[in-house]
């Protein structure tokens, strides 16, 4: 049975191996058991229900909340040669009838439905009369009030047990803590014997980087400059900012589209469509953008402002790298952000209890920003996951920050805050420390303080970083009632009296920047192949346009890169490429062979590449047995 599944994995999807828990989930579903699958975004949940639906007799039902997602999935499945359809109100009446007929005739492997449609009596009785292989409930956290996206319609899904006895059910979600998991199973009326598969939260292909904000726009441009042509999302806090950043990027030759809730619906729809269908589009957005974005090749998510919490950050950055290829979660943050976020919490309408929770979440996020140990481990720990060792793919692992005994510097700073009366923001306090001659200093007579000029040896950037760190470590807080004036906490006394030492991180941005490419190298397009790469992408774009699907539905980047690397010369060699299954081979194989070996690119026989190709072929056929 599992051998058959593996064969289909290769023939239909063009993949050689199952990922993590996929195989176990499949085995359980094929054995007819109810299952709960909790896997992070991009882990490959869809395959868990698609394959058993294809393999078991009858049609697999997929309950899914978002119509746009259904269309994408069905489109992608049809490209793979799978008999899939969706039934919803966007279809014309006769089209709906055609699909209902197909369901009756048992001519579908998979049928996608929104819960409200499924629960209509006529749909239920239609389905009662046919063979069902499986019922998958996607985004299953929607059934729970504990989850973050409760939907009333999901509550009715418990009837499926009695209406379709004996049909195995599978509930899938990317985010559910222990309480939510129990709740999902209870609300869906799963037996206590249902098998649970919970994968960790780790997204190893995403590289996390956090930098001190110096000049956000310049930093963002430098970051994007190294990633020209890649698709990604830039998150900013305000609508105005999304527009100004998009404008700036467009002026530099990027394709950037602003997106926020204040834009008309059709503009938003067009932008989202372009993001999905065109190559290398950057969306500059508020948090209004993202829900239901199922684009696998988002290469980066950049934050130029702080997100609300670690959870929000994880969810937003999780939209990158669903295809498993290297992706970047990049953020700059500065003191102003912290002060502003605190103010926003304080000024909000929420009650005190709620504000306390929000402040706690913000503190957790700040603490994470300032960590001096592996960033991924700290992130996973937040979700109760334990990574046994450092990840090697975050900024802290790649360029470990130097920490130093910062007691003296901390004393200088705390003392300057104290002597200026705890009524000024970081800018002025740092001016005093560095012995600046400003009007404000003269006005307050601060040039006569004993702390005046005692910190001239350090830059403004370094002092700002120290202020942030002292905040995170709990020695300083920003007084929100006084527009961010710095104040000492009770703990600060011990430092001033020399009873406590403080360790401070030298800020990464102070040191020369090292760009590590270790993980990317394998996938990187060699500059000498740039033209051919563009040709392949153009070929993909043309085919996508013809088929009316986004480019990544034709082939993922990884597949194109592998073509570039291996230069298959026959359809047979093409089939060995990751992501090329039988259906896609028949449809697109020839076009890509042409693109690879057009007139200007003949591969001479006996070229250096050919022997290694032979070896790879051998390896693959060896794996076949
Ligand atoms: P999820 O629903 O868990 O967010 P998807 O099912 O959309 O994730 O899968 C994410 C990507 O990973 C898809 O592009 C899918 O084709 C790919 N994928 C899934 N399983 C495998 C596998 N075994 N090998 C290679 N790629 C896979
Ligand atoms: Zn790390």
XYZ file of C-alpha atoms and ligand atoms in Angstrom:
653
model
C 0.000 0.000 0.000
C 2.670 2.485 1.023
C 4.782 1.447 -1.910
C 1.853 2.355 -4.120
C 1.656 5.715 -2.335
C 5.324 6.297 -2.987
C 4.888 5.451 -6.651
C 2.053 7.942 -6.926
C 4.126 10.545 -5.117
C 6.667 10.248 -7.879
C 4.322 9.828 -10.825
C 1.784 12.465 -9.930
C 3.767 15.025 -7.957
C 7.281 14.282 -9.128
C 8.609 14.067 -5.561
C 10.989 11.366 -4.404
C 10.395 11.263 -0.666
C 7.723 11.897 1.867
C 8.365 14.642 4.312
C 8.385 14.120 8.066
C 5.053 12.795 9.236
C 3.365 12.591 5.832
C 3.957 8.887 5.494
C 2.551 8.065 8.927
C -0.501 10.231 8.355
C -1.081 8.480 5.061
C -0.773 5.062 6.625
C -3.338 5.961 9.272
C -5.762 7.425 6.740
C -5.374 4.488 4.395
C -6.143 2.215 7.316
C -9.413 4.114 7.719
C -8.606 5.925 10.956
C -9.645 9.422 12.008
C -6.671 11.753 12.302
C -5.738 15.194 13.554
C -2.810 16.727 11.684
C -1.065 19.789 13.115
C 1.812 20.835 10.895
C 3.334 24.232 10.254
C 2.516 26.091 7.085
C 4.367 24.725 4.109
C 4.965 21.331 5.700
C 2.787 19.626 3.119
C -0.577 19.010 4.721
C -2.483 18.918 1.437
C -0.703 15.796 0.285
C -1.822 14.015 3.454
C -5.440 14.017 2.307
C -4.940 14.233 -1.456
C -3.038 10.981 -1.805
C -5.435 8.805 0.227
C -8.332 10.400 -1.666
C -6.716 9.377 -4.929
C -5.856 5.915 -3.688
C -8.979 4.860 -1.831
C -12.093 4.040 -3.831
C -14.588 6.892 -3.964
C -14.311 10.652 -3.799
C -12.430 12.593 -1.132
C -14.237 15.596 0.324
C -12.228 18.623 1.364
C -13.871 21.190 3.603
C -12.129 24.509 3.190
C -13.179 27.979 4.346
C -11.806 30.171 1.589
C -13.142 30.064 -1.935
C -9.975 31.584 -3.407
C -7.873 28.825 -1.843
C -10.166 26.153 -3.248
C -9.755 27.496 -6.719
C -5.972 27.552 -6.421
C -5.803 24.028 -5.086
C -8.147 22.605 -7.671
C -6.250 24.413 -10.415
C -2.972 22.961 -9.170
C -4.421 19.447 -8.888
C -5.766 19.531 -12.426
C -2.314 20.492 -13.611
C -1.131 17.289 -11.991
C -3.763 15.317 -13.860
C -5.894 14.694 -10.762
C -9.687 14.749 -11.179
C -10.582 17.564 -8.803
C -13.391 20.104 -8.648
C -14.977 22.545 -6.254
C -18.592 23.316 -5.683
C -19.529 26.812 -4.645
C -21.677 29.783 -5.478
C -19.119 31.354 -7.825
C -19.929 28.688 -10.388
C -22.647 29.118 -12.975
C -25.716 26.969 -12.501
C -25.009 24.549 -15.347
C -21.398 24.222 -14.256
C -22.623 23.214 -10.807
C -24.845 20.616 -12.403
C -21.975 19.218 -14.402
C -20.003 18.754 -11.197
C -22.931 17.224 -9.347
C -23.287 14.747 -12.201
C -19.580 13.956 -11.956
C -19.963 13.359 -8.224
C -22.873 10.996 -8.843
C -20.895 9.133 -11.448
C -17.955 8.779 -9.052
C -15.769 10.553 -11.604
C -13.915 12.766 -9.110
C -10.927 12.045 -6.915
C -11.422 15.182 -4.858
C -14.287 17.576 -4.240
C -13.722 20.874 -2.404
C -16.574 22.492 -0.499
C -17.084 25.314 1.967
C -18.715 24.124 5.198
C -21.949 25.994 4.612
C -22.371 24.318 1.235
C -21.572 20.880 2.560
C -24.094 21.227 5.374
C -26.989 22.070 3.071
C -29.435 19.203 3.122
C -29.366 18.635 -0.637
C -25.570 18.395 -0.619
C -25.601 15.974 2.292
C -28.111 13.730 0.571
C -26.245 13.902 -2.720
C -23.103 12.735 -0.933
C -24.961 10.076 1.040
C -25.633 8.344 -2.252
C -22.011 8.049 -3.383
C -18.775 6.428 -2.223
C -16.577 8.688 -0.136
C -12.928 7.872 0.379
C -12.153 10.457 3.036
C -13.365 13.709 4.562
C -10.665 16.291 5.149
C -11.439 19.346 7.265
C -8.856 21.981 6.457
C -8.154 24.958 8.747
C -9.772 22.901 11.479
C -8.897 25.461 14.169
C -11.861 27.457 12.826
C -14.146 25.124 14.782
C -12.713 26.218 18.101
C -13.363 29.409 19.979
C -9.897 28.932 21.441
C -8.338 29.195 18.007
C -7.696 32.554 16.411
C -10.174 32.381 13.565
C -13.467 30.960 14.777
C -16.163 30.339 12.166
C -19.746 29.568 13.081
C -20.246 27.292 10.066
C -17.573 24.920 11.268
C -19.583 24.059 14.360
C -22.101 22.065 12.319
C -19.438 19.693 11.024
C -19.940 17.261 13.881
C -22.881 15.807 11.929
C -20.428 14.260 9.476
C -19.761 11.398 11.858
C -23.387 10.241 11.804
C -24.140 11.162 8.215
C -21.101 9.343 6.830
C -20.292 6.536 9.232
C -17.160 4.596 8.391
C -15.615 7.333 6.243
C -12.272 8.331 7.786
C -12.002 11.996 8.705
C -8.880 14.119 8.858
C -8.745 17.497 10.614
C -5.813 19.696 9.578
C -4.419 22.950 10.908
C -1.159 24.872 11.137
C -1.778 26.535 14.466
C -3.349 24.887 17.458
C -1.992 24.733 20.960
C -2.888 21.821 23.231
C -6.196 23.306 24.407
C -7.297 24.074 20.871
C -6.387 20.552 19.718
C -8.624 18.941 22.321
C -11.359 21.354 21.467
C -11.132 20.595 17.741
C -11.541 16.876 18.331
C -14.449 17.397 20.695
C -16.287 19.864 18.438
C -15.888 17.652 15.391
C -17.062 14.614 17.371
C -13.938 12.569 16.715
C -13.504 9.406 18.786
C -10.967 9.406 21.553
C -9.054 6.895 19.448
C -8.349 9.445 16.715
C -4.674 9.551 15.884
C -2.864 12.823 16.437
C 0.112 14.011 14.464
C 1.691 17.174 15.757
C 4.825 18.399 14.026
C 7.000 21.046 15.527
C 6.714 24.717 14.725
C 10.139 24.859 13.161
C 10.465 26.244 9.656
C 14.111 25.402 9.080
C 14.304 26.973 5.623
C 13.404 30.415 6.962
C 16.370 32.459 8.070
C 15.610 34.932 10.841
C 17.452 38.230 10.963
C 16.808 41.198 13.210
C 18.779 44.408 12.865
C 18.885 47.670 14.698
C 17.050 50.318 12.740
C 19.369 53.050 11.551
C 17.831 54.231 8.298
C 14.945 51.871 7.610
C 14.477 52.804 3.970
C 18.151 52.486 3.133
C 18.387 49.215 5.027
C 15.356 47.858 3.220
C 16.739 48.880 -0.156
C 20.052 47.183 0.582
C 18.219 44.045 1.644
C 16.038 44.016 -1.483
C 18.899 44.895 -3.805
C 20.396 41.476 -3.087
C 17.089 39.843 -3.948
C 16.032 41.488 -7.166
C 13.383 39.531 -9.012
C 12.196 37.690 -5.920
C 8.662 37.864 -4.591
C 8.080 39.015 -1.045
C 6.065 40.985 1.452
C 7.166 44.110 3.293
C 5.109 44.821 6.405
C 4.783 48.370 7.711
C 2.593 49.750 10.453
C 0.670 52.524 8.727
C -1.199 52.821 5.450
C 0.705 55.933 4.517
C 3.990 54.191 5.014
C 3.050 51.264 2.787
C 2.355 53.745 0.027
C 5.524 55.759 0.452
C 7.717 52.660 0.609
C 6.068 51.167 -2.469
C 6.659 54.419 -4.295
C 10.291 54.494 -3.264
C 10.805 50.915 -4.436
C 9.082 51.495 -7.756
C 11.361 54.457 -8.333
C 14.287 52.064 -7.919
C 13.014 49.649 -10.494
C 11.284 47.136 -8.252
C 7.690 46.099 -8.840
C 6.084 47.079 -5.555
C 2.369 47.331 -4.776
C 0.902 48.935 -1.664
C -1.849 47.003 0.111
C -3.977 48.083 3.031
C -7.591 48.031 4.170
C -8.119 51.628 3.051
C -7.707 50.785 -0.636
C -10.781 49.963 -2.729
C -11.640 46.289 -2.940
C -10.910 45.972 -6.643
C -7.476 47.559 -6.273
C -6.651 45.109 -3.512
C -7.903 42.185 -5.573
C -5.807 43.258 -8.553
C -2.686 43.643 -6.418
C -3.194 40.265 -4.818
C -3.729 38.742 -8.237
C -0.523 40.262 -9.571
C 1.395 39.084 -6.528
C 0.180 35.535 -7.145
C 0.538 35.441 -10.894
C 3.479 37.607 -11.822
C 7.087 36.902 -10.990
C 9.003 38.969 -8.490
C 6.258 41.252 -7.202
C 6.737 42.890 -3.801
C 3.652 43.754 -1.771
C 4.147 46.512 0.797
C 1.346 45.972 3.256
C -0.207 46.500 6.621
C -1.345 43.405 8.464
C -4.473 43.528 6.295
C -2.538 41.426 3.795
C -1.778 37.763 4.165
C -4.771 35.731 5.265
C -5.376 33.064 2.666
C -2.257 33.866 0.647
C -1.165 30.447 -0.486
C 1.764 31.384 -2.692
C 4.549 28.869 -2.166
C 7.444 30.931 -3.529
C 7.324 34.008 -1.315
C 11.064 34.422 -0.772
C 11.071 36.987 2.004
C 8.955 38.747 4.581
C 10.463 42.017 5.765
C 9.252 44.047 8.728
C 10.175 47.702 8.825
C 8.033 48.122 11.954
C 7.543 45.841 14.911
C 4.726 43.318 14.711
C 2.335 43.053 17.644
C 3.580 39.879 19.231
C 5.756 36.830 18.698
C 2.664 34.945 17.508
C 1.861 37.612 14.946
C 5.480 37.649 13.846
C 5.549 33.882 13.427
C 2.358 33.906 11.415
C 3.436 36.799 9.190
C 6.913 35.447 8.490
C 5.430 31.985 8.014
C 4.032 33.168 4.702
C 7.509 32.902 3.222
C 9.129 29.738 1.949
C 6.151 27.421 1.869
C 7.918 25.552 -0.923
C 10.723 24.631 1.461
C 13.302 26.649 -0.458
C 15.484 29.110 1.465
C 13.524 32.149 2.581
C 14.239 35.196 4.715
C 12.401 36.715 7.648
C 14.078 40.064 8.056
C 13.252 42.865 10.450
C 14.633 46.193 11.552
C 13.492 47.726 14.781
C 14.459 50.686 16.876
C 13.722 52.489 20.047
C 11.046 54.698 18.519
C 9.070 51.601 17.571
C 9.121 50.352 21.108
C 7.965 53.650 22.513
C 5.243 53.997 19.908
C 3.955 50.469 20.388
C 3.765 51.014 24.133
C 1.865 54.230 23.582
C -0.547 52.520 21.257
C -1.292 49.894 23.851
C -1.744 52.475 26.579
C -3.971 54.706 24.537
C -6.172 51.909 23.232
C -9.757 51.479 24.404
C -9.068 48.081 25.911
C -9.531 47.412 29.616
C -6.595 47.151 32.009
C -6.425 43.385 31.998
C -6.241 43.400 28.218
C -3.594 46.091 28.203
C -1.484 44.089 30.601
C -1.649 41.106 28.278
C -0.730 43.267 25.290
C 2.221 44.760 27.168
C 3.369 41.318 28.137
C 3.237 40.226 24.503
C 5.207 43.247 23.416
C 7.836 42.582 26.062
C 8.146 38.985 24.918
C 8.706 40.192 21.380
C 11.325 42.736 22.454
C 13.077 40.136 24.502
C 13.200 37.964 21.423
C 14.556 40.799 19.292
C 17.424 41.329 21.707
C 18.400 37.704 22.343
C 22.056 36.871 22.182
C 21.473 33.134 21.705
C 20.081 31.198 18.737
C 17.038 33.099 17.565
C 15.195 30.049 16.270
C 15.566 28.195 19.541
C 14.182 31.193 21.385
C 11.278 31.449 18.940
C 10.390 27.777 19.243
C 10.723 27.882 23.004
C 8.040 30.534 22.956
C 5.709 27.932 21.439
C 6.801 25.224 23.828
C 9.044 23.475 21.305
C 12.579 22.507 22.133
C 15.273 22.534 19.498
C 18.122 20.315 20.660
C 20.857 22.496 19.203
C 21.545 25.877 17.677
C 20.078 26.204 14.204
C 22.944 27.628 12.188
C 20.477 29.589 10.086
C 19.683 32.753 12.027
C 21.612 35.963 12.401
C 22.797 35.088 15.894
C 24.162 31.701 14.796
C 25.692 33.071 11.617
C 27.318 36.149 13.120
C 27.263 35.697 16.871
C 26.962 39.046 18.591
C 29.814 39.872 20.881
C 28.708 40.559 24.390
C 30.822 42.572 26.760
C 30.826 43.671 30.332
C 28.643 46.710 29.952
C 28.456 47.697 33.597
C 30.389 50.937 33.223
C 28.498 51.991 30.114
C 25.224 51.120 31.832
C 26.202 53.195 34.869
C 27.005 56.184 32.678
C 23.692 55.913 30.906
C 21.603 55.372 34.022
C 23.343 58.188 35.748
C 22.730 60.566 32.838
C 19.053 59.656 32.872
C 18.911 60.297 36.600
C 20.786 63.594 36.549
C 18.702 65.036 33.731
C 15.650 64.431 35.886
C 14.131 61.371 34.161
C 12.149 63.622 31.886
C 13.956 63.320 28.528
C 13.921 60.810 25.712
C 16.913 58.821 24.523
C 17.991 61.446 21.976
C 18.710 64.143 24.524
C 20.239 61.805 27.102
C 22.654 60.513 24.481
C 23.526 64.064 23.420
C 24.446 64.791 27.025
C 26.555 61.652 27.287
C 28.368 62.464 24.080
C 28.975 66.080 25.113
C 27.022 67.656 22.276
C 26.501 71.394 22.069
C 22.778 71.786 21.449
C 20.306 74.458 22.293
C 18.366 72.096 24.519
C 21.492 71.278 26.494
C 22.324 74.937 27.024
C 18.715 75.743 27.850
C 18.719 73.200 30.678
C 22.287 73.803 31.726
C 23.090 70.157 31.119
C 26.647 70.932 30.017
C 27.403 71.459 33.705
C 26.371 67.938 34.720
C 29.066 65.484 35.779
C 27.769 63.073 33.119
C 28.227 65.582 30.310
C 30.601 64.176 27.697
C 31.534 61.015 29.602
C 30.235 58.845 26.769
C 31.913 60.531 23.839
C 33.804 57.351 23.006
C 30.687 55.605 21.717
C 28.518 56.359 18.697
C 24.857 57.339 18.826
C 23.978 53.960 17.334
C 25.819 52.126 20.068
C 24.184 54.169 22.800
C 20.748 53.601 21.282
C 21.352 49.901 21.244
C 22.394 50.012 24.904
C 19.241 51.913 25.813
C 17.140 49.210 24.129
C 19.014 46.463 25.853
C 18.724 48.104 29.245
C 15.007 48.377 28.612
C 14.696 44.736 27.717
C 16.760 43.783 30.724
C 14.449 45.834 32.895
C 16.694 48.686 34.123
C 15.048 51.452 32.154
C 11.528 52.052 31.045
C 9.955 54.607 28.773
C 7.391 56.761 30.546
C 4.504 56.774 28.138
C 2.690 59.596 29.871
C 5.752 61.715 29.153
C 6.220 60.828 25.504
C 8.824 58.230 26.052
C 10.922 59.975 28.710
C 13.423 57.459 30.089
C 12.989 56.477 33.710
C 14.933 54.215 36.016
C 13.400 51.104 37.508
C 14.062 49.808 41.007
C 16.661 47.400 39.591
C 18.679 50.277 38.198
C 19.829 51.267 41.706
C 21.813 48.083 42.163
C 23.670 48.775 38.932
C 24.397 52.358 39.891
C 25.702 51.245 43.274
C 27.970 48.701 41.601
C 26.152 45.721 43.138
C 25.090 44.271 39.824
C 26.941 43.750 36.591
C 25.346 44.099 33.168
C 26.247 42.297 29.976
C 25.593 44.152 26.780
C 25.672 43.100 23.185
C 27.721 45.053 20.742
C 25.224 45.773 18.060
C 25.552 43.726 14.913
C 25.140 46.757 12.710
C 28.239 48.290 14.271
C 30.378 45.495 12.919
C 31.055 44.997 9.227
C 28.251 43.055 7.628
C 29.034 39.523 6.599
C 26.764 37.964 4.061
C 26.719 34.237 4.499
C 25.553 32.229 1.583
C 26.178 28.743 2.891
C 22.586 27.586 2.674
C 21.649 29.395 -0.467
C 24.635 28.359 -2.520
C 23.165 25.056 -3.571
C 20.176 26.788 -5.063
C 21.800 29.944 -6.296
C 21.673 30.686 -9.991
C 25.195 30.983 -11.313
C 25.661 34.474 -12.802
C 26.836 32.920 -16.069
C 23.495 31.094 -16.285
C 21.481 34.226 -15.694
C 20.230 34.454 -19.285
C 19.147 30.866 -19.399
C 17.453 31.296 -16.037
C 15.484 34.197 -17.441
C 14.580 32.080 -20.462
C 13.235 29.340 -18.213
C 11.220 31.819 -16.218
C 9.843 33.370 -19.376
C 8.856 29.935 -20.626
C 7.072 29.352 -17.329
C 5.318 32.704 -17.539
C 4.095 31.978 -21.054
C 2.764 28.572 -20.107
C 1.141 29.988 -16.991
C -0.598 32.673 -18.954
C -1.829 30.145 -21.463
C -3.183 27.882 -18.719
C -4.575 30.783 -16.682
C -2.703 29.758 -13.520
C 0.065 31.376 -11.454
C 3.616 30.524 -12.624
C 4.415 28.421 -9.550
C 1.601 26.050 -10.463
C 3.532 25.161 -13.620
C 6.810 24.545 -11.738
C 8.359 25.848 -8.534
C 11.612 27.802 -8.577
C 13.407 24.808 -7.124
C 12.382 22.734 -10.121
C 13.599 25.340 -12.594
C 16.875 25.690 -10.733
C 17.385 21.976 -10.824
C 16.764 22.008 -14.574
C 19.313 24.752 -14.895
C 21.780 22.774 -12.868
C 21.314 19.393 -14.494
C 20.385 20.385 -18.036
C 18.241 17.360 -18.866
C 18.466 16.499 -22.553
C 15.526 14.116 -22.827
C 12.054 13.766 -21.417
C 13.301 10.830 -19.436
C 15.962 12.939 -17.768
C 13.404 15.642 -17.263
C 11.253 13.226 -15.282
C 14.076 12.754 -12.798
C 13.841 16.414 -11.802
C 12.186 17.111 -8.461
C 8.697 18.455 -9.082
C 8.245 16.963 -12.561
C 5.537 14.308 -12.523
C 4.023 12.405 -15.412
C 1.231 14.868 -16.210
C 3.469 17.918 -16.126
C 6.115 16.116 -18.121
C 3.627 15.477 -20.882
C 2.305 18.992 -20.786
C 5.435 21.036 -20.329
C 8.478 18.808 -20.675
C 9.068 19.561 -24.329
C 8.641 23.304 -23.879
C 11.292 23.396 -21.168
C 13.656 21.180 -23.135
C 13.354 23.707 -25.937
C 13.938 26.558 -23.542
C 17.018 24.824 -22.153
C 18.511 23.906 -25.495
C 17.313 26.641 -27.813
C 19.584 27.562 -30.750
C 21.905 29.648 -28.641
C 22.359 27.029 -25.960
C 23.349 23.716 -27.504
C 24.994 21.486 -24.950
C 28.045 19.972 -26.650
C 28.297 16.216 -26.289
C 30.725 15.107 -23.634
C 30.551 18.451 -21.878
C 31.667 18.445 -18.249
C 28.040 18.341 -17.103
C 27.157 15.092 -18.783
C 29.090 12.660 -16.622
C 27.663 14.026 -13.405
C 24.233 13.831 -14.979
C 24.873 10.172 -15.598
C 25.810 9.697 -11.981
C 22.700 11.413 -10.749
C 20.557 9.286 -13.023
C 22.155 6.211 -11.599
C 21.566 7.324 -8.099
C 17.922 7.919 -8.880
C 17.346 4.585 -10.521
C 19.122 2.968 -7.603
C 16.619 4.605 -5.287
C 13.822 3.199 -7.369
C 14.510 -0.313 -6.151
P 0.581 23.298 3.913
O -0.837 23.053 3.459
O 1.001 22.383 5.010
O 0.875 24.725 4.229
P 1.199 22.480 1.263
O 0.422 21.244 1.284
O 0.656 23.653 0.510
O 1.542 22.941 2.740
O 2.659 22.118 0.755
C 3.666 23.102 0.669
C 4.551 22.817 -0.519
O 5.361 21.658 -0.289
C 3.733 22.516 -1.766
O 4.286 23.245 -2.832
C 3.892 21.032 -1.952
O 3.804 20.669 -3.314
C 5.262 20.765 -1.380
N 5.398 19.387 -0.884
C 4.515 18.705 -0.142
N 4.964 17.456 0.133
C 6.167 17.331 -0.467
C 7.150 16.273 -0.553
N 6.952 15.099 0.027
N 8.274 16.536 -1.240
C 8.458 17.722 -1.834
N 7.588 18.757 -1.791
C 6.452 18.577 -1.119
Zn 20.141 29.976 15.230
